[in-house]
Coordinates of N, CA and C in Angstrom, one line a residue:
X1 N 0.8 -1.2 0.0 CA 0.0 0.0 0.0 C 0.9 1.3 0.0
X2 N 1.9 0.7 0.5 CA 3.1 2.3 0.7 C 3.6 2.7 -0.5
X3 N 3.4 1.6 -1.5 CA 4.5 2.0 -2.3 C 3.8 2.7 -3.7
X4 N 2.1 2.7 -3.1 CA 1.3 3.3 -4.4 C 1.1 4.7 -3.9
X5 N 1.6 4.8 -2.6 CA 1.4 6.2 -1.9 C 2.9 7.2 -2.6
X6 N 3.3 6.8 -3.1 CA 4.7 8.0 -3.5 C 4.5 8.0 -4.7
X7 N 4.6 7.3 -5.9 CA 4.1 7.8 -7.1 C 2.8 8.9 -7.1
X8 N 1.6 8.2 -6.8 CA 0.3 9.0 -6.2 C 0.8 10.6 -5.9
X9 N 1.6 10.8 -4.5 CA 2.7 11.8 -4.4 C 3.1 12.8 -4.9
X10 N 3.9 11.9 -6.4 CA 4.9 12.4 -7.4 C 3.8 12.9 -8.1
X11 N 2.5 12.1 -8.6 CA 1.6 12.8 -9.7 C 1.2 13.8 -9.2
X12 N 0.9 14.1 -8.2 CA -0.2 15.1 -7.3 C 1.3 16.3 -7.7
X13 N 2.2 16.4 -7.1 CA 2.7 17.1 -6.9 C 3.3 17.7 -8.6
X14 N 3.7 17.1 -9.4 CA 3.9 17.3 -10.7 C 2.2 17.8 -11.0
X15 N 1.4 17.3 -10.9 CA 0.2 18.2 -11.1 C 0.2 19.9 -10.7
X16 N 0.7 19.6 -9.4 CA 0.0 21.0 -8.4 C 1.4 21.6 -9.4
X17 N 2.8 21.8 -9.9 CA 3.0 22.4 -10.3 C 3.2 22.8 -11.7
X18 N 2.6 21.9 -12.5 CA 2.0 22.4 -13.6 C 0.7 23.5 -13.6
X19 N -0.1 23.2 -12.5 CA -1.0 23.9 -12.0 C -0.7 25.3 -12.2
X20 N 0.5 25.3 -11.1 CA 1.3 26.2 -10.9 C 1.7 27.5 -11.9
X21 N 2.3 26.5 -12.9 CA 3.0 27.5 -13.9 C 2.1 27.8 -15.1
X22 N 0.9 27.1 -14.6 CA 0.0 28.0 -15.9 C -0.9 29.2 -15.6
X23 N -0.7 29.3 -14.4 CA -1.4 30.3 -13.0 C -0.6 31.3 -13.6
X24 N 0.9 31.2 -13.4 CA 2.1 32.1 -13.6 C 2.3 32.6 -14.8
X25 N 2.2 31.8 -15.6 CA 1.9 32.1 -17.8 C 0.8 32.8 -17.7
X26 N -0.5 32.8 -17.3 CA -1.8 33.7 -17.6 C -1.0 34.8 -17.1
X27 N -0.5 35.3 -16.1 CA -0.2 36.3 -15.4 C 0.8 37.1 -16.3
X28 N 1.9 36.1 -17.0 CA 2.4 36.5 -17.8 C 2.0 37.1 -19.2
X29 N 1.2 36.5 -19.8 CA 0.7 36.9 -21.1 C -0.5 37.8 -20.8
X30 N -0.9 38.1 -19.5 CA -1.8 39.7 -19.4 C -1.2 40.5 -19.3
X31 N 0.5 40.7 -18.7 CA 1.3 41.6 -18.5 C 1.3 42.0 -20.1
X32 N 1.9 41.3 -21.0 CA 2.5 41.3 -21.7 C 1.1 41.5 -22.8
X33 N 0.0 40.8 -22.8 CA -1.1 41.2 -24.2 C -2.3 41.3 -23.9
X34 N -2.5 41.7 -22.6 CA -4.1 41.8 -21.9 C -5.3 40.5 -22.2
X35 N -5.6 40.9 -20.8 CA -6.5 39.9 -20.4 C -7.3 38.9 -21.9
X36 N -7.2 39.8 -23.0 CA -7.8 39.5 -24.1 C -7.1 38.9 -24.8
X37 N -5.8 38.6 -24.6 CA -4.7 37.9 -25.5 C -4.4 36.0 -24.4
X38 N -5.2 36.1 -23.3 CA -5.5 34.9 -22.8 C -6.3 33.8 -23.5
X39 N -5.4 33.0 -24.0 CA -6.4 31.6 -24.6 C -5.7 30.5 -24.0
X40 N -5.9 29.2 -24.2 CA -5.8 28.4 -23.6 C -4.5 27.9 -24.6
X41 N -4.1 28.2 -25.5 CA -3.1 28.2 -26.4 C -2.0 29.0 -26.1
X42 N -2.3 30.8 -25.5 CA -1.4 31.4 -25.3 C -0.8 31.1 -24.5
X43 N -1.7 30.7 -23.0 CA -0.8 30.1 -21.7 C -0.3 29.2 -22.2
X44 N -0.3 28.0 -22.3 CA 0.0 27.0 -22.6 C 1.9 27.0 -22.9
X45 N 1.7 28.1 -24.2 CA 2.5 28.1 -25.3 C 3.8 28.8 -23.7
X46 N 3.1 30.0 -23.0 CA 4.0 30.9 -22.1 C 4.3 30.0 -20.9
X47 N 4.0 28.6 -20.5 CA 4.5 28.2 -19.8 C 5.0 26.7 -20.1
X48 N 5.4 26.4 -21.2 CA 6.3 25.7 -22.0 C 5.3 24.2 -22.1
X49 N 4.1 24.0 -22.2 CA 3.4 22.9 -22.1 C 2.4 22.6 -22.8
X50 N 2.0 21.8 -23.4 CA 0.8 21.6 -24.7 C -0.3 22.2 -23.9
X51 N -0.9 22.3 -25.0 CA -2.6 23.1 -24.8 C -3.6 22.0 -24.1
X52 N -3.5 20.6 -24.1 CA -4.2 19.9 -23.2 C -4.2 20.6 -21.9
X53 N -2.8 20.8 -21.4 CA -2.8 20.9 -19.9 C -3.5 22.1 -19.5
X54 N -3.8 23.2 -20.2 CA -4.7 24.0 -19.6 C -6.3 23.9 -19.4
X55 N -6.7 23.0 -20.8 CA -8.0 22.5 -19.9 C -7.9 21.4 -19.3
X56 N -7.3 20.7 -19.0 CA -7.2 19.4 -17.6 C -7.1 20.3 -16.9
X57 N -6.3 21.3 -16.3 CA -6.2 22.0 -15.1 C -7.5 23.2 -14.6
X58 N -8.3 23.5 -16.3 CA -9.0 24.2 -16.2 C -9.8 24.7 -17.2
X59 N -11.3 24.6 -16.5 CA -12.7 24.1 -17.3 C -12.6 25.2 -18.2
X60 N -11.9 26.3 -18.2 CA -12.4 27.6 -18.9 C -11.6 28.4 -18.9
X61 N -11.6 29.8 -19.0 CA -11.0 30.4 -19.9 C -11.0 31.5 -18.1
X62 N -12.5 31.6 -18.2 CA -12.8 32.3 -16.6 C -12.2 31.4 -15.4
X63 N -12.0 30.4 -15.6 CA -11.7 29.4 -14.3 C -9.9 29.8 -13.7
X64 N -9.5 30.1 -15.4 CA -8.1 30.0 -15.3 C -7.7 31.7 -14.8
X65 N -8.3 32.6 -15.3 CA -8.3 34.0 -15.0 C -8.8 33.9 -13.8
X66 N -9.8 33.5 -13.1 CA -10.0 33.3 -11.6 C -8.7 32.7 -10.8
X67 N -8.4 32.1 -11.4 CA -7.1 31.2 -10.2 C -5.9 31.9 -10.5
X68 N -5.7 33.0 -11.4 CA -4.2 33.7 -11.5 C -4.9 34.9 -10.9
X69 N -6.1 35.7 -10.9 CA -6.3 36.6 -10.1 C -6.7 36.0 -8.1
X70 N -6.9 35.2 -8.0 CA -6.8 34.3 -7.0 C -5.5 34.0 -6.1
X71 N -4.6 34.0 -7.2 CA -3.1 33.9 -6.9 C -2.2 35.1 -6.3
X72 N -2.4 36.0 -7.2 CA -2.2 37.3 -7.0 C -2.4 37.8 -5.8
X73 N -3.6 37.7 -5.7 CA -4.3 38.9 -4.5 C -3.9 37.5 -3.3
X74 N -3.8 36.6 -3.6 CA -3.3 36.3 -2.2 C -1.6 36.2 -2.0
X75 N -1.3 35.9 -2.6 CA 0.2 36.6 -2.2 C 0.4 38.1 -2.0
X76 N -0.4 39.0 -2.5 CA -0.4 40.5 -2.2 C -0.8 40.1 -0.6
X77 N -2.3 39.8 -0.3 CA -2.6 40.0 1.0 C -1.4 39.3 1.6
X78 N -0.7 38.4 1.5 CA 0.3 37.8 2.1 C 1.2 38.6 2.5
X79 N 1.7 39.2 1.6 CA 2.7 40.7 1.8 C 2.3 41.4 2.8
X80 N 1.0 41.9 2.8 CA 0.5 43.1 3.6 C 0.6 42.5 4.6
X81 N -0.3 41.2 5.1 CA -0.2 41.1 6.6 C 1.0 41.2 6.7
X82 N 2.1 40.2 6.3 CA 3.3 40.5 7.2 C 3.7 41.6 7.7
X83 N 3.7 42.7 6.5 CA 4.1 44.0 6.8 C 3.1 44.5 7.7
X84 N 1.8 44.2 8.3 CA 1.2 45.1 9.3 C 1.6 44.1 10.2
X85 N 1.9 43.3 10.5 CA 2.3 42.6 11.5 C 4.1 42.6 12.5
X86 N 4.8 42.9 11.1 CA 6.2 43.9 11.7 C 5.9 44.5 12.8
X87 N 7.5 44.3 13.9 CA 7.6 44.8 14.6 C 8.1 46.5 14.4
X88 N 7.8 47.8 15.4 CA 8.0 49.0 14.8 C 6.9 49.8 15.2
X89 N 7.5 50.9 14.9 CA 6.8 52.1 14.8 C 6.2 52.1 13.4
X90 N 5.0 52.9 13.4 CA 3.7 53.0 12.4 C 5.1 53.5 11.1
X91 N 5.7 55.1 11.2 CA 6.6 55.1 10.2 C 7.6 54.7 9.7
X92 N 7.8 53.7 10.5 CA 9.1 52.4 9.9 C 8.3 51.8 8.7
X93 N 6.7 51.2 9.3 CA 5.8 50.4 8.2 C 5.7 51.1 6.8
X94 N 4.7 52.6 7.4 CA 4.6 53.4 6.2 C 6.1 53.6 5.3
X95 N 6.8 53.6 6.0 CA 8.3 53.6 4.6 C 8.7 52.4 4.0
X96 N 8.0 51.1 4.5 CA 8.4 50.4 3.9 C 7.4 49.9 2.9
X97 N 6.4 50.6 3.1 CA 5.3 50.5 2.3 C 5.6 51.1 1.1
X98 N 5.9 52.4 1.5 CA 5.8 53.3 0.4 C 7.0 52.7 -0.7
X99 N 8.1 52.4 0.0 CA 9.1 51.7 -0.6 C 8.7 50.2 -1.7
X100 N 7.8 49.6 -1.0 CA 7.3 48.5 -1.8 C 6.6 49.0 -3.1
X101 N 5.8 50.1 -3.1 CA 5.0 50.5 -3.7 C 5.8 50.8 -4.9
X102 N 6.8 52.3 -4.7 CA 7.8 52.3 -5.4 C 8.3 51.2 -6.3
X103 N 8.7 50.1 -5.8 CA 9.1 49.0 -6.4 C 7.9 48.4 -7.3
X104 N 7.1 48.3 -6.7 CA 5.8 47.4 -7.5 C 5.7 48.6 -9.1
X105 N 6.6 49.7 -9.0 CA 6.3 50.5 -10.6 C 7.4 50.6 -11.5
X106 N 8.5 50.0 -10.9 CA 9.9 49.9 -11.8 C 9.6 49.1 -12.2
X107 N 9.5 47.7 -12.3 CA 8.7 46.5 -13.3 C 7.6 46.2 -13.6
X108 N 6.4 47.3 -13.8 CA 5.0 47.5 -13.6 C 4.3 46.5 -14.4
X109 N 5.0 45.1 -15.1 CA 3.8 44.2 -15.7 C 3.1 43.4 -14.9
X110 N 3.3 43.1 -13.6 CA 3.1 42.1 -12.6 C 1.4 43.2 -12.2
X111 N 1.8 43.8 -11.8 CA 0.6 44.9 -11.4 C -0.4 45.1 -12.9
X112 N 0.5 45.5 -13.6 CA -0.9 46.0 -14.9 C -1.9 44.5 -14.7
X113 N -1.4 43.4 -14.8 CA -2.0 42.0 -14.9 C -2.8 42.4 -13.6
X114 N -2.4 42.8 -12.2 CA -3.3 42.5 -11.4 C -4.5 43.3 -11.4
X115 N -3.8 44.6 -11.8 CA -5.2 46.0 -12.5 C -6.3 45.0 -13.2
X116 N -6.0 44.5 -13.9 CA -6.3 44.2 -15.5 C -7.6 43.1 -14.8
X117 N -6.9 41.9 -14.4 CA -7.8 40.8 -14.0 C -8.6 41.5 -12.7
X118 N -8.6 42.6 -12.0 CA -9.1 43.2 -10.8 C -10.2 43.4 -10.9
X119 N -10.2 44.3 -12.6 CA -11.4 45.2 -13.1 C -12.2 44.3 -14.1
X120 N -11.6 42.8 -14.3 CA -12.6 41.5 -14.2 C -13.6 41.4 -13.7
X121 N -13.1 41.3 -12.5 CA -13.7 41.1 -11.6 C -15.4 41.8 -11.1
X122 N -15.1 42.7 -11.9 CA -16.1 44.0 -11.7 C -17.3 43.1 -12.3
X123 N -17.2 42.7 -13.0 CA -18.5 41.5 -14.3 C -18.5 40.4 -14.3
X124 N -17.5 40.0 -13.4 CA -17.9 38.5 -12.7 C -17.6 38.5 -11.3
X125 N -18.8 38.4 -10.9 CA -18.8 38.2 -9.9 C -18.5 37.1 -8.9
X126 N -18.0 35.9 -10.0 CA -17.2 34.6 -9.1 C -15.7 35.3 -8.7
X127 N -15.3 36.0 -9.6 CA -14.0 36.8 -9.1 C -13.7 37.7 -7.9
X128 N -15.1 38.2 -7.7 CA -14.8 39.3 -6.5 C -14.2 38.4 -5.7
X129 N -14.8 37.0 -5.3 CA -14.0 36.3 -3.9 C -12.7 36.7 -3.8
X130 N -11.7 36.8 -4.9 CA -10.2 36.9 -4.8 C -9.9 38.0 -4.5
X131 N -10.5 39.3 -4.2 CA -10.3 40.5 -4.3 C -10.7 40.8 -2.7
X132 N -11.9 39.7 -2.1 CA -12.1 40.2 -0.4 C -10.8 39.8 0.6
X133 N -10.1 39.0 0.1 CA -8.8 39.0 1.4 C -7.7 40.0 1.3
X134 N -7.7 40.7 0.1 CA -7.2 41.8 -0.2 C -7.4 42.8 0.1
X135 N -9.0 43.2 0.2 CA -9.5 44.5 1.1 C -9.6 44.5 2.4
X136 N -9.9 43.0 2.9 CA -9.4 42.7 4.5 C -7.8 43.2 4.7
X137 N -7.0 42.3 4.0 CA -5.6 42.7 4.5 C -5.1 44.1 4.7
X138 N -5.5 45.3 3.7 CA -5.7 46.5 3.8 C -6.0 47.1 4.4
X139 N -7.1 46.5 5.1 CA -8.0 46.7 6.1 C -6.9 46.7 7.5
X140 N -6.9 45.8 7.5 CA -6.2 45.1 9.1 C -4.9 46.5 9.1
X141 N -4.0 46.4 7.7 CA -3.2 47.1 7.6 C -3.5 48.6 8.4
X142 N -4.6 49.1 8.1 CA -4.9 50.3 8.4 C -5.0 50.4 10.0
X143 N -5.5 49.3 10.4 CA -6.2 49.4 12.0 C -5.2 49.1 12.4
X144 N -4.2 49.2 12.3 CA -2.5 49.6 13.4 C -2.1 51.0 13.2
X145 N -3.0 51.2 12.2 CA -2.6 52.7 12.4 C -3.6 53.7 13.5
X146 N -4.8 52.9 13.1 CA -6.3 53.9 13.6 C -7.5 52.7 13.6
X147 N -8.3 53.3 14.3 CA -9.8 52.3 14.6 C -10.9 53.3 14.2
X148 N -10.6 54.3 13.1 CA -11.7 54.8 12.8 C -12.0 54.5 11.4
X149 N -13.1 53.8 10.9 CA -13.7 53.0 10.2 C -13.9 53.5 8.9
X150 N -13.7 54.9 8.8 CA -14.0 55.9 7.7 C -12.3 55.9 7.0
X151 N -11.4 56.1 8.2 CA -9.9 56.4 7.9 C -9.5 54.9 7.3
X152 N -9.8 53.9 7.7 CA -9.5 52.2 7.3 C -10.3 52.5 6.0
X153 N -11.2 52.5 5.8 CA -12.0 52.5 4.3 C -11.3 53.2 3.4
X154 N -11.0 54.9 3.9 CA -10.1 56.1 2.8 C -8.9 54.7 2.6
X155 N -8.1 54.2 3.3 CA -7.1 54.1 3.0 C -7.0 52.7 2.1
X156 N -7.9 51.6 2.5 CA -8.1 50.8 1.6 C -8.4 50.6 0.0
X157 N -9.4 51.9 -0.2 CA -10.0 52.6 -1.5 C -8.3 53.2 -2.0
X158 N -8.1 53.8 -1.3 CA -7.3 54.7 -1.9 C -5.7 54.3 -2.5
X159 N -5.5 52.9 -1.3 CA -4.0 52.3 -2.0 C -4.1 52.3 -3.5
X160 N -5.0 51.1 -3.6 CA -5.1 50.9 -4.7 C -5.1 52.0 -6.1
X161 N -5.9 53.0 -5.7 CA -5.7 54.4 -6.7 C -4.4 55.0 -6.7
X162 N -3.5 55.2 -5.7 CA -2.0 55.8 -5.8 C -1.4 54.8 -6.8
X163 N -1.2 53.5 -7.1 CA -0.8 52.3 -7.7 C -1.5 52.5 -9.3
X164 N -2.4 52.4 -8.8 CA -2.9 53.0 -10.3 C -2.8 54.0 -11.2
X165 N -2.9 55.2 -10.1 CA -2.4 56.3 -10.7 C -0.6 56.3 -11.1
X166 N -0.1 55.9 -10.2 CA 1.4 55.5 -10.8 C 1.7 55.0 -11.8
X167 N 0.8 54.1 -12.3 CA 0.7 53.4 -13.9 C 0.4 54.1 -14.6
X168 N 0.0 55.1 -14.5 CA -0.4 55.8 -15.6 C 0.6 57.7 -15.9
X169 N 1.2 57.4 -14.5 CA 2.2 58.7 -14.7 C 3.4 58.2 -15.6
X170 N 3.9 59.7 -16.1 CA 4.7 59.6 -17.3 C 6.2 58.8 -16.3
X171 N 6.0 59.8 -15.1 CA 7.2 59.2 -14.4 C 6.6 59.1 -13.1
X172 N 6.4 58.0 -12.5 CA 5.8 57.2 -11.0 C 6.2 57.6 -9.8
X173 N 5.3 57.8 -9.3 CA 5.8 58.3 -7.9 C 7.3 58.1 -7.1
X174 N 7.9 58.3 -6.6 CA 8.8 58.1 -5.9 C 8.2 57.4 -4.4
X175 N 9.4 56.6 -3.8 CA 8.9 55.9 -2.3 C 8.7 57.2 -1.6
X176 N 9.5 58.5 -1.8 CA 9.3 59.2 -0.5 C 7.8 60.0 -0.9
X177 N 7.2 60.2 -2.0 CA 6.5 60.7 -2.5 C 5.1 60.0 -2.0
X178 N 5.4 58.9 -2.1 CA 4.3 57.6 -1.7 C 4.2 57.9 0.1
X179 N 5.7 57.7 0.3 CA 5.7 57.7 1.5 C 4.8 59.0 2.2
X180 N 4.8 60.3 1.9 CA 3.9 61.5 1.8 C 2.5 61.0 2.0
X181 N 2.1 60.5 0.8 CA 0.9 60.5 0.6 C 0.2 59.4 1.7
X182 N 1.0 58.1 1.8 CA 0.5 57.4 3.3 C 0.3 57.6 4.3
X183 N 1.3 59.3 4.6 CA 1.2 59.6 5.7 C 0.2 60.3 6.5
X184 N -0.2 60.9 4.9 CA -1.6 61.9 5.0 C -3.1 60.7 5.7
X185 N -2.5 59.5 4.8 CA -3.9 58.5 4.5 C -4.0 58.0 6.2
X186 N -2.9 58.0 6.7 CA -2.2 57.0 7.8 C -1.2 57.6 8.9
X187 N -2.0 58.6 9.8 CA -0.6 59.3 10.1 C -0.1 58.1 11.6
X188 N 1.5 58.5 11.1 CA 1.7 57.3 12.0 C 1.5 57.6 13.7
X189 N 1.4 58.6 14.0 CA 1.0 58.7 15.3 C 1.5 60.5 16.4

C-alpha cells in the first residue's frame, strides 16, 4: 500500500506544479497582451506545455483567469499582513510601504495583470472572492494605524488608486512621495 502512496505523491505534486506554472503564464501573457490575448493556447504556449494541460487544469478560460487573479491577491494579502504585523513604529511600516509600492512601478507588468484581472472582476462576480482577502488585508493594515472606520475604508480605497495612478504617470511616484501621501492617509501617530 506504501509503495502506491509516493508515485500518487509524485503525480499530485507534478500536477499542483504544472497547476502552478500555468497560473504564472496567464499572469504573464496579461502583463505582456491583456487579459484579451488569454487563450488556452497562449498560456500554454507561455508556460512551455501543450494546450491539453490547460483544460485538464481548467474548465475555462474564466476558471483559469479566476485562479491567477486568485493567486495574486493572495500573495499581495500575504505581503501586507506580514508588513502590518512587523515589529515597529507605524513610520518604519509606512516607509516600507511606500518603498514596496515604489518597487511594484519599476517593473510594472506584474501589477498591470493585477489591474487588468481586478477590473474582471467587476462583471464576474465569481472573481470578486479573490479580491475580499485583499481589502481585508488592507484593512487590518490600516487598524495599526487607527480604529476609525472611515480612515480604514479612505485608506483601503485609496492604495489601490495611488498604484494606479502610478501606472499611468509619465514618471511614477517616488517611495518618499508615496511615503507622503500614506502619511496623509495614515498618520503614524
Amino acid at each position: 500500500m506504501n509503495s502506491n502512496a509516493a508515485p500518487t505523491d509524485g503525480r499530485r505534486a507534478k500536477g499542483e506544479l504544472r497547476r502552478r506554472a500555468l497560473i504564472e503564464a496567464t499572469v504573464r501573457v496579461i502583463a505582456r497582451d491583456g487579459a484579451g490575448g488569454v487563450t488556452h493556447r497562449t498560456v500554454a504556449k507561455e508556460a512551455g506545455l501543450p494546450t491539453t494541460a490547460t483544460t485538464y487544469y481548467f474548465d475555462s478560460i474564466t476558471d483559469l483567469l479566476t485562479a491567477a487573479l486568485t493567486s495574486c491577491m493572495e500573495e499581495d494579502s500575504a505581503r501586507m499582513e506580514r508588513l502590518a504585523e512587523e515589529p515597529g513604529d507605524g513610520a518604519a511600516r509606512l516607509r516600507t510601504l511606500a518603498g514596496l509600492m515604489a518597487d511594484l512601478l519599476t517593473a510594472p507588468g506584474h501589477l498591470l495583470a493585477e489591474f487588468e484581472m481586478y477590473l474582471l472582476a467587476v462583471r464576474r462576480p465569481e472573481q470578486r472572492a479573490a479580491t475580499r482577502r485583499w481589502q481585508e488585508a488592507l484593512a487590518a493594515f490600516a487598524r495599526r494605524f487607527t480604529d476609525d472606520p472611515v480612515r480604514v475604508k479612505l485608506f483601503a480605497r485609496a492604495y489601490d488608486g495611488l498604484l494606479l495612478h502610478g501606472l499611468l504617470a509619465d514618471e511614477p511616484p517616488t517611495a518618499g512621495e508615496f511615503e507622503e501621501m500614506l502619511r496623509e492617509l495614515l498618520p503614524p501617530g
